[in-house]
Structures are given as C-alpha cells and as structure tokens.
Coordinates of C-alpha atoms in Angstrom, one line a residue:
M1 CA -9.4 5.3 4.8
D2 CA -8.9 8.6 3.1
P3 CA -5.5 9.9 3.8
M4 CA -5.6 9.2 7.5
F5 CA -5.6 5.8 8.6
R6 CA -5.4 5.6 12.4
S7 CA -8.6 4.0 13.6
L8 CA -8.5 0.7 11.8
T9 CA -7.7 -2.6 13.3
P10 CA -4.7 -4.5 12.0
G11 CA -6.2 -7.7 10.7
G12 CA -7.5 -9.6 7.8
P13 CA -9.4 -12.7 6.6
A14 CA -9.1 -15.9 8.6
G15 CA -5.6 -17.3 8.1
T16 CA -4.0 -14.2 6.8
L17 CA -3.4 -11.5 9.4
P18 CA -4.2 -11.5 13.1
V19 CA -7.1 -9.3 14.3
L20 CA -5.9 -6.9 17.0
A21 CA -7.7 -4.3 19.1
A22 CA -9.8 -1.8 17.1
V23 CA -7.8 1.3 17.7
A24 CA -5.8 2.1 14.6
V25 CA -8.0 3.1 11.6
L26 CA -8.9 6.8 11.9
A27 CA -5.5 8.2 11.0
V28 CA -5.4 6.6 7.7
A29 CA -9.1 6.2 7.4
S30 CA -10.4 9.6 8.5
A31 CA -8.6 11.3 5.7
C32 CA -10.1 8.8 3.4
S33 CA -13.5 9.7 4.6
S34 CA -16.0 11.6 2.5
S35 CA -15.0 15.2 1.8
E36 CA -18.6 16.0 2.8
T37 CA -18.9 14.8 6.2
S38 CA -7.2 -18.2 -2.2
E39 CA -4.0 -18.1 -1.0
K40 CA -1.7 -15.2 -1.4
S41 CA 0.6 -15.6 -4.4
E42 CA 4.0 -15.3 -2.9
E43 CA 7.2 -17.3 -3.2
T44 CA 10.8 -16.7 -2.2
A45 CA 12.9 -15.2 -5.0
E46 CA 16.0 -13.3 -5.9
A47 CA 15.3 -9.6 -6.4
P48 CA 15.7 -8.8 -10.1
E49 CA 16.4 -5.5 -11.8
R50 CA 13.1 -3.6 -11.8
G51 CA 11.6 -4.2 -15.2
E52 CA 12.0 -7.9 -15.2
G53 CA 8.5 -9.2 -14.5
A54 CA 7.2 -5.7 -14.0
T55 CA 3.7 -7.0 -14.1
G56 CA 4.1 -7.9 -10.5
G57 CA 6.7 -7.0 -7.9
H58 CA 9.5 -8.2 -5.6
I59 CA 8.7 -7.6 -1.9
A60 CA 11.4 -7.2 0.8
T61 CA 10.2 -8.1 4.3
V62 CA 12.4 -6.9 7.1
L63 CA 13.8 -9.7 9.3
A64 CA 14.9 -7.7 12.4
D65 CA 13.1 -5.1 14.6
E66 CA 14.4 -2.2 12.6
I67 CA 16.2 -1.5 9.4
E68 CA 18.5 1.3 8.2
I69 CA 17.8 3.0 4.9
R70 CA 20.9 4.5 3.2
S71 CA 21.2 7.1 0.5
E72 CA 23.6 4.9 -1.5
P73 CA 24.7 1.3 -1.3
D74 CA 28.0 0.4 0.3
G75 CA 28.3 2.9 3.0
G76 CA 25.9 5.7 2.0
E77 CA 24.4 8.0 4.7
V78 CA 21.7 6.6 6.9
V79 CA 18.6 8.6 5.9
H80 CA 15.9 6.7 7.8
T81 CA 15.7 4.0 10.4
L82 CA 12.3 2.2 10.3
A83 CA 10.8 -0.1 12.8
S84 CA 9.3 -3.5 12.1
P85 CA 6.5 -4.3 12.7
N86 CA 5.2 -0.9 11.6
D87 CA 2.8 1.4 13.5
F88 CA -0.1 -0.9 12.6
G89 CA 1.5 -4.1 13.7
A90 CA 2.3 -5.4 10.2
D91 CA 5.7 -6.7 9.2
R92 CA 7.7 -3.9 7.5
V93 CA 7.8 -4.4 3.7
F94 CA 9.2 -2.6 0.8
L95 CA 8.8 -2.8 -3.0
V96 CA 12.1 -3.6 -4.6
R97 CA 13.1 -1.3 -7.5
R98 CA 16.5 -2.8 -8.4
T99 CA 19.6 -4.5 -7.1
R100 CA 23.3 -3.6 -6.9
G101 CA 25.4 -6.4 -5.5
D102 CA 24.3 -7.1 -2.0
W103 CA 22.1 -4.0 -1.9
L104 CA 18.5 -3.4 -2.8
E105 CA 17.0 -0.1 -3.9
V106 CA 13.4 0.0 -2.5
L107 CA 10.4 2.3 -2.7
L108 CA 9.9 3.9 0.7
P109 CA 6.6 4.7 2.6
V110 CA 7.8 8.2 3.4
R111 CA 7.4 11.7 2.0
P112 CA 7.8 12.8 -0.7
N113 CA 6.0 10.2 -2.6
G114 CA 8.3 8.2 -4.8
S115 CA 11.2 8.3 -2.4
T116 CA 13.7 5.5 -2.6
G117 CA 16.6 4.2 -0.5
W118 CA 19.0 1.4 -0.3
I119 CA 18.9 -1.6 2.2
E120 CA 21.2 -4.6 2.6
A121 CA 19.8 -7.8 1.1
D122 CA 20.8 -9.8 4.2
D123 CA 18.4 -7.7 6.3
V124 CA 15.3 -8.8 4.4
E125 CA 13.6 -11.8 2.9
V126 CA 12.7 -11.2 -0.8
T127 CA 9.5 -12.8 -2.2
V128 CA 7.8 -12.3 -5.5
T129 CA 4.2 -11.7 -6.3
A130 CA 2.6 -11.7 -9.8
F131 CA -0.2 -9.4 -8.6
R132 CA -0.5 -5.8 -9.5
V133 CA -3.2 -3.2 -9.0
V134 CA -3.7 -0.3 -11.5
V135 CA -6.1 2.5 -10.6
D136 CA -7.1 4.7 -13.6
M137 CA -8.4 7.9 -12.2
S138 CA -9.6 9.2 -15.6
E139 CA -11.8 6.2 -15.9
F140 CA -12.7 5.9 -12.2
S141 CA -11.7 2.2 -12.3
F142 CA -9.2 -0.3 -10.9
T143 CA -7.8 -3.5 -12.5
V144 CA -6.0 -6.3 -10.7
T145 CA -3.7 -8.5 -12.8
E146 CA -1.7 -11.6 -12.1
G147 CA 1.1 -11.7 -14.6
E148 CA -0.6 -10.9 -17.9
E149 CA -4.0 -12.1 -16.8
E150 CA -6.7 -9.6 -15.8
L151 CA -8.4 -11.0 -12.7
R152 CA -10.8 -8.3 -11.6
T153 CA -12.0 -4.8 -12.4
G154 CA -14.4 -2.4 -10.7
P155 CA -15.3 1.3 -10.1
V156 CA -13.4 3.5 -7.6
G157 CA -14.0 6.8 -5.8
I158 CA -11.0 9.2 -5.7
G159 CA -10.0 12.4 -4.0
T160 CA -11.7 15.7 -4.6
S161 CA -10.1 18.8 -6.3
D162 CA -9.3 20.1 -2.8
A163 CA -7.5 16.9 -1.7
P164 CA -6.7 15.0 -4.9
T165 CA -5.4 11.5 -5.1
P166 CA -1.7 11.8 -6.1
P167 CA -0.7 9.6 -9.1
G168 CA 2.3 7.5 -8.8
E169 CA 3.8 4.0 -8.0
Y170 CA 3.0 2.7 -4.5
Y171 CA 2.5 -0.6 -2.7
F172 CA 0.3 -2.0 0.1
T173 CA 1.9 -1.5 3.5
E174 CA -0.7 -3.2 5.8
L175 CA -4.1 -4.7 5.8
L176 CA -6.5 -3.3 8.4
R177 CA -10.0 -4.4 9.5
P178 CA -12.3 -1.5 10.5
P179 CA -14.0 -2.0 13.9
D180 CA -17.3 -1.6 12.1
P181 CA -17.2 -3.6 8.8
G182 CA -20.5 -2.0 7.9
G183 CA -19.2 1.5 8.4
E184 CA -17.9 4.2 6.1
Y185 CA -14.5 2.5 5.6
G186 CA -16.0 -0.8 4.6
A187 CA -14.9 -4.4 5.3
Y188 CA -11.2 -3.9 4.9
A189 CA -8.6 -1.2 4.3
F190 CA -5.1 -1.5 2.8
G191 CA -2.6 1.2 3.7
L192 CA -0.5 2.6 0.8
S193 CA 3.1 3.7 0.9
G194 CA 2.0 7.2 -0.3
H195 CA 0.7 10.3 1.3
S196 CA -1.6 13.2 0.5
D197 CA 0.1 16.1 -1.3
T198 CA -2.3 18.6 0.3
L199 CA -2.8 17.3 3.9
E200 CA 0.3 17.0 6.0
S201 CA -1.7 15.5 8.8
F202 CA -5.2 14.4 9.4
A203 CA -7.1 13.0 12.5
G204 CA -3.8 12.3 14.3
G205 CA -2.2 10.6 11.4
P206 CA 0.4 11.6 8.8
G207 CA -1.9 11.9 5.8
Q208 CA -1.3 8.3 4.6
L209 CA -3.3 7.1 1.6
G210 CA -5.2 3.9 1.4
V211 CA -7.5 1.7 -0.5
H212 CA -10.7 0.7 1.4
G213 CA -14.2 -0.4 1.1
T214 CA -17.3 1.8 1.6
D215 CA -20.8 1.5 3.0
D216 CA -22.0 3.9 0.3
E217 CA -21.3 2.7 -3.2
S218 CA -23.1 5.6 -4.7
G219 CA -19.8 7.6 -4.5
L220 CA -17.9 5.1 -6.6
G221 CA -17.2 6.6 -10.0
G222 CA -16.7 10.1 -8.6
E223 CA -14.5 12.4 -6.6
V224 CA -15.6 11.8 -3.0
S225 CA -12.6 11.3 -0.7
H226 CA -9.7 13.2 0.9
G227 CA -7.3 11.3 -1.3
C228 CA -7.8 7.6 -0.6
I229 CA -9.2 5.1 -3.2
R230 CA -12.6 3.7 -2.4
V231 CA -13.9 0.4 -3.8
S232 CA -16.9 -1.7 -3.2
D233 CA -16.9 -4.0 -0.1
D234 CA -17.0 -7.0 -2.4
D235 CA -13.9 -5.8 -4.2
I236 CA -11.9 -4.9 -1.1
T237 CA -12.8 -8.3 0.4
W238 CA -11.7 -10.1 -2.7
M239 CA -8.4 -8.2 -2.6
A240 CA -7.9 -8.8 1.1
E241 CA -8.3 -12.6 0.6
R242 CA -5.6 -12.6 -2.2
L243 CA -3.2 -9.7 -2.3
P244 CA -0.1 -9.7 0.0
N245 CA 1.3 -6.6 1.6
G246 CA 3.9 -5.3 -0.8
T247 CA 1.7 -5.7 -3.8
P248 CA 2.5 -2.9 -6.3
V249 CA -0.2 -0.3 -6.9
E250 CA 0.0 2.1 -9.8
I251 CA -2.3 5.2 -9.8
T252 CA -2.6 6.9 -13.1
E253 CA -4.2 10.2 -14.2

C-alpha cells in the first residue's frame, strides 16, 4: 500500500471489520509498492480541546450517509461533502482537533495534507482512543503508545527520495485485507488520511498513503516505497487486532 490503495479488500481480523470482495487495494497499495518493481480501546466521550489527552485522540464517526464540511462553524461555507461509508466501505471517521460550541474542527482526509474543516457535533458520534502511532523516519522505526505506556516498536520502510513519505499528523481511515495475505502488501493495510506530495494519482487511485505489511522484510529500515509506511506482517497484524480507525498517526522527520 504505497500511495495507491485500490486493490485491497475492506476487512480485518475476526470480529472487527467485515471481509468484502477483494477489489479495492491497488489504488492505495500500488503506490505503496516497491519503487523498484484484544479489543479495540474505544469509548464514547465528549470531544475536548486538542491538547487534552494528546497521547491519544478523539474520533468522530459520521452517523448519516454523508456529511458537510464547513470552512467555519456556525454557517461557514460548505467546502466538502463526504460520503459514509467511504470508498472502501468503512464508516467515515475524522480525528477531532478542537471544539467550539456545537461544532468540531476535524482533520480531513483530503489534499493538501493537514487540511481541517468544521462539522456539527450532532452529525457524529465521538469516541476516544488512548492509542497513538508515531513513525520516526530518521530512525526508520514506529512506536505504538497507549496513554503514556509504550506498547510496541519495530522497523519501518519509507518512501524513496523520488516519492518521499510526507511528515505530518494523520489518522487511520480504513483497515483493508489484501486478497493475497502473503503478497507484497502483507497481511493487512491501514489507509491514512494523507496523500503523496509527488504523485497526484497512482494505479487508478488518488495517491493515498497507508501503513501496510510486506512479504519482504529486507526492505524494512530503508527507503523502499512510493510513500507508504511498511512494517512487518507480525506488526501490522498486531495493529489490526487493536487499533481502531481514527487512531492518530504522527510521521516525523
């Protein structure tokens, strides 16, 4: 799942996400391809100002079949209308940045990376997760925390100089199951809310980034992808069994 994720199958471990037909991973996944060839911790919560409990995140799940994104709260211009479920069949989620009255400012899964907008609190259900993923590209490593506790670390592969992985704050938008769990995209793939800065489209997809497993762990610890983050199959399976869509993901240089 290097920036093009269209050929994966929406799905996850037993009891988490339904497994649908294997037709949607290559758009997110193809761009992530080589440049050479427990229970989920969630509970209902009030959305806080971003910064309170910043070790995790507050997740807004859309309740209707679409949601309007506004430039400002209380009557701002509608800048996006996004469907739910999303293109991969997952409930539309956002990472909440802050609140203002009955409105939530959320991080958006659109270009440019880091875009935000405002949604009405009544249009979503807000849950909280203590999980957070940090990818340190300088160290070629990831760390998953739950609150202040470090749960898991491991090596990653990142984008090459021609298609670098853009640093920033993102979140998981969907969990996908590749049609071939022993293939180059590994056992599972999470879509990210961010996009490649160098590839406007790839393999029929919009250049979406992702975090996925791999059948070739020799590339971990180096620059090997078109922008996606690669981890071992053991690590991506561990994440898929625990981390909900909406989990915040910070990628640092």
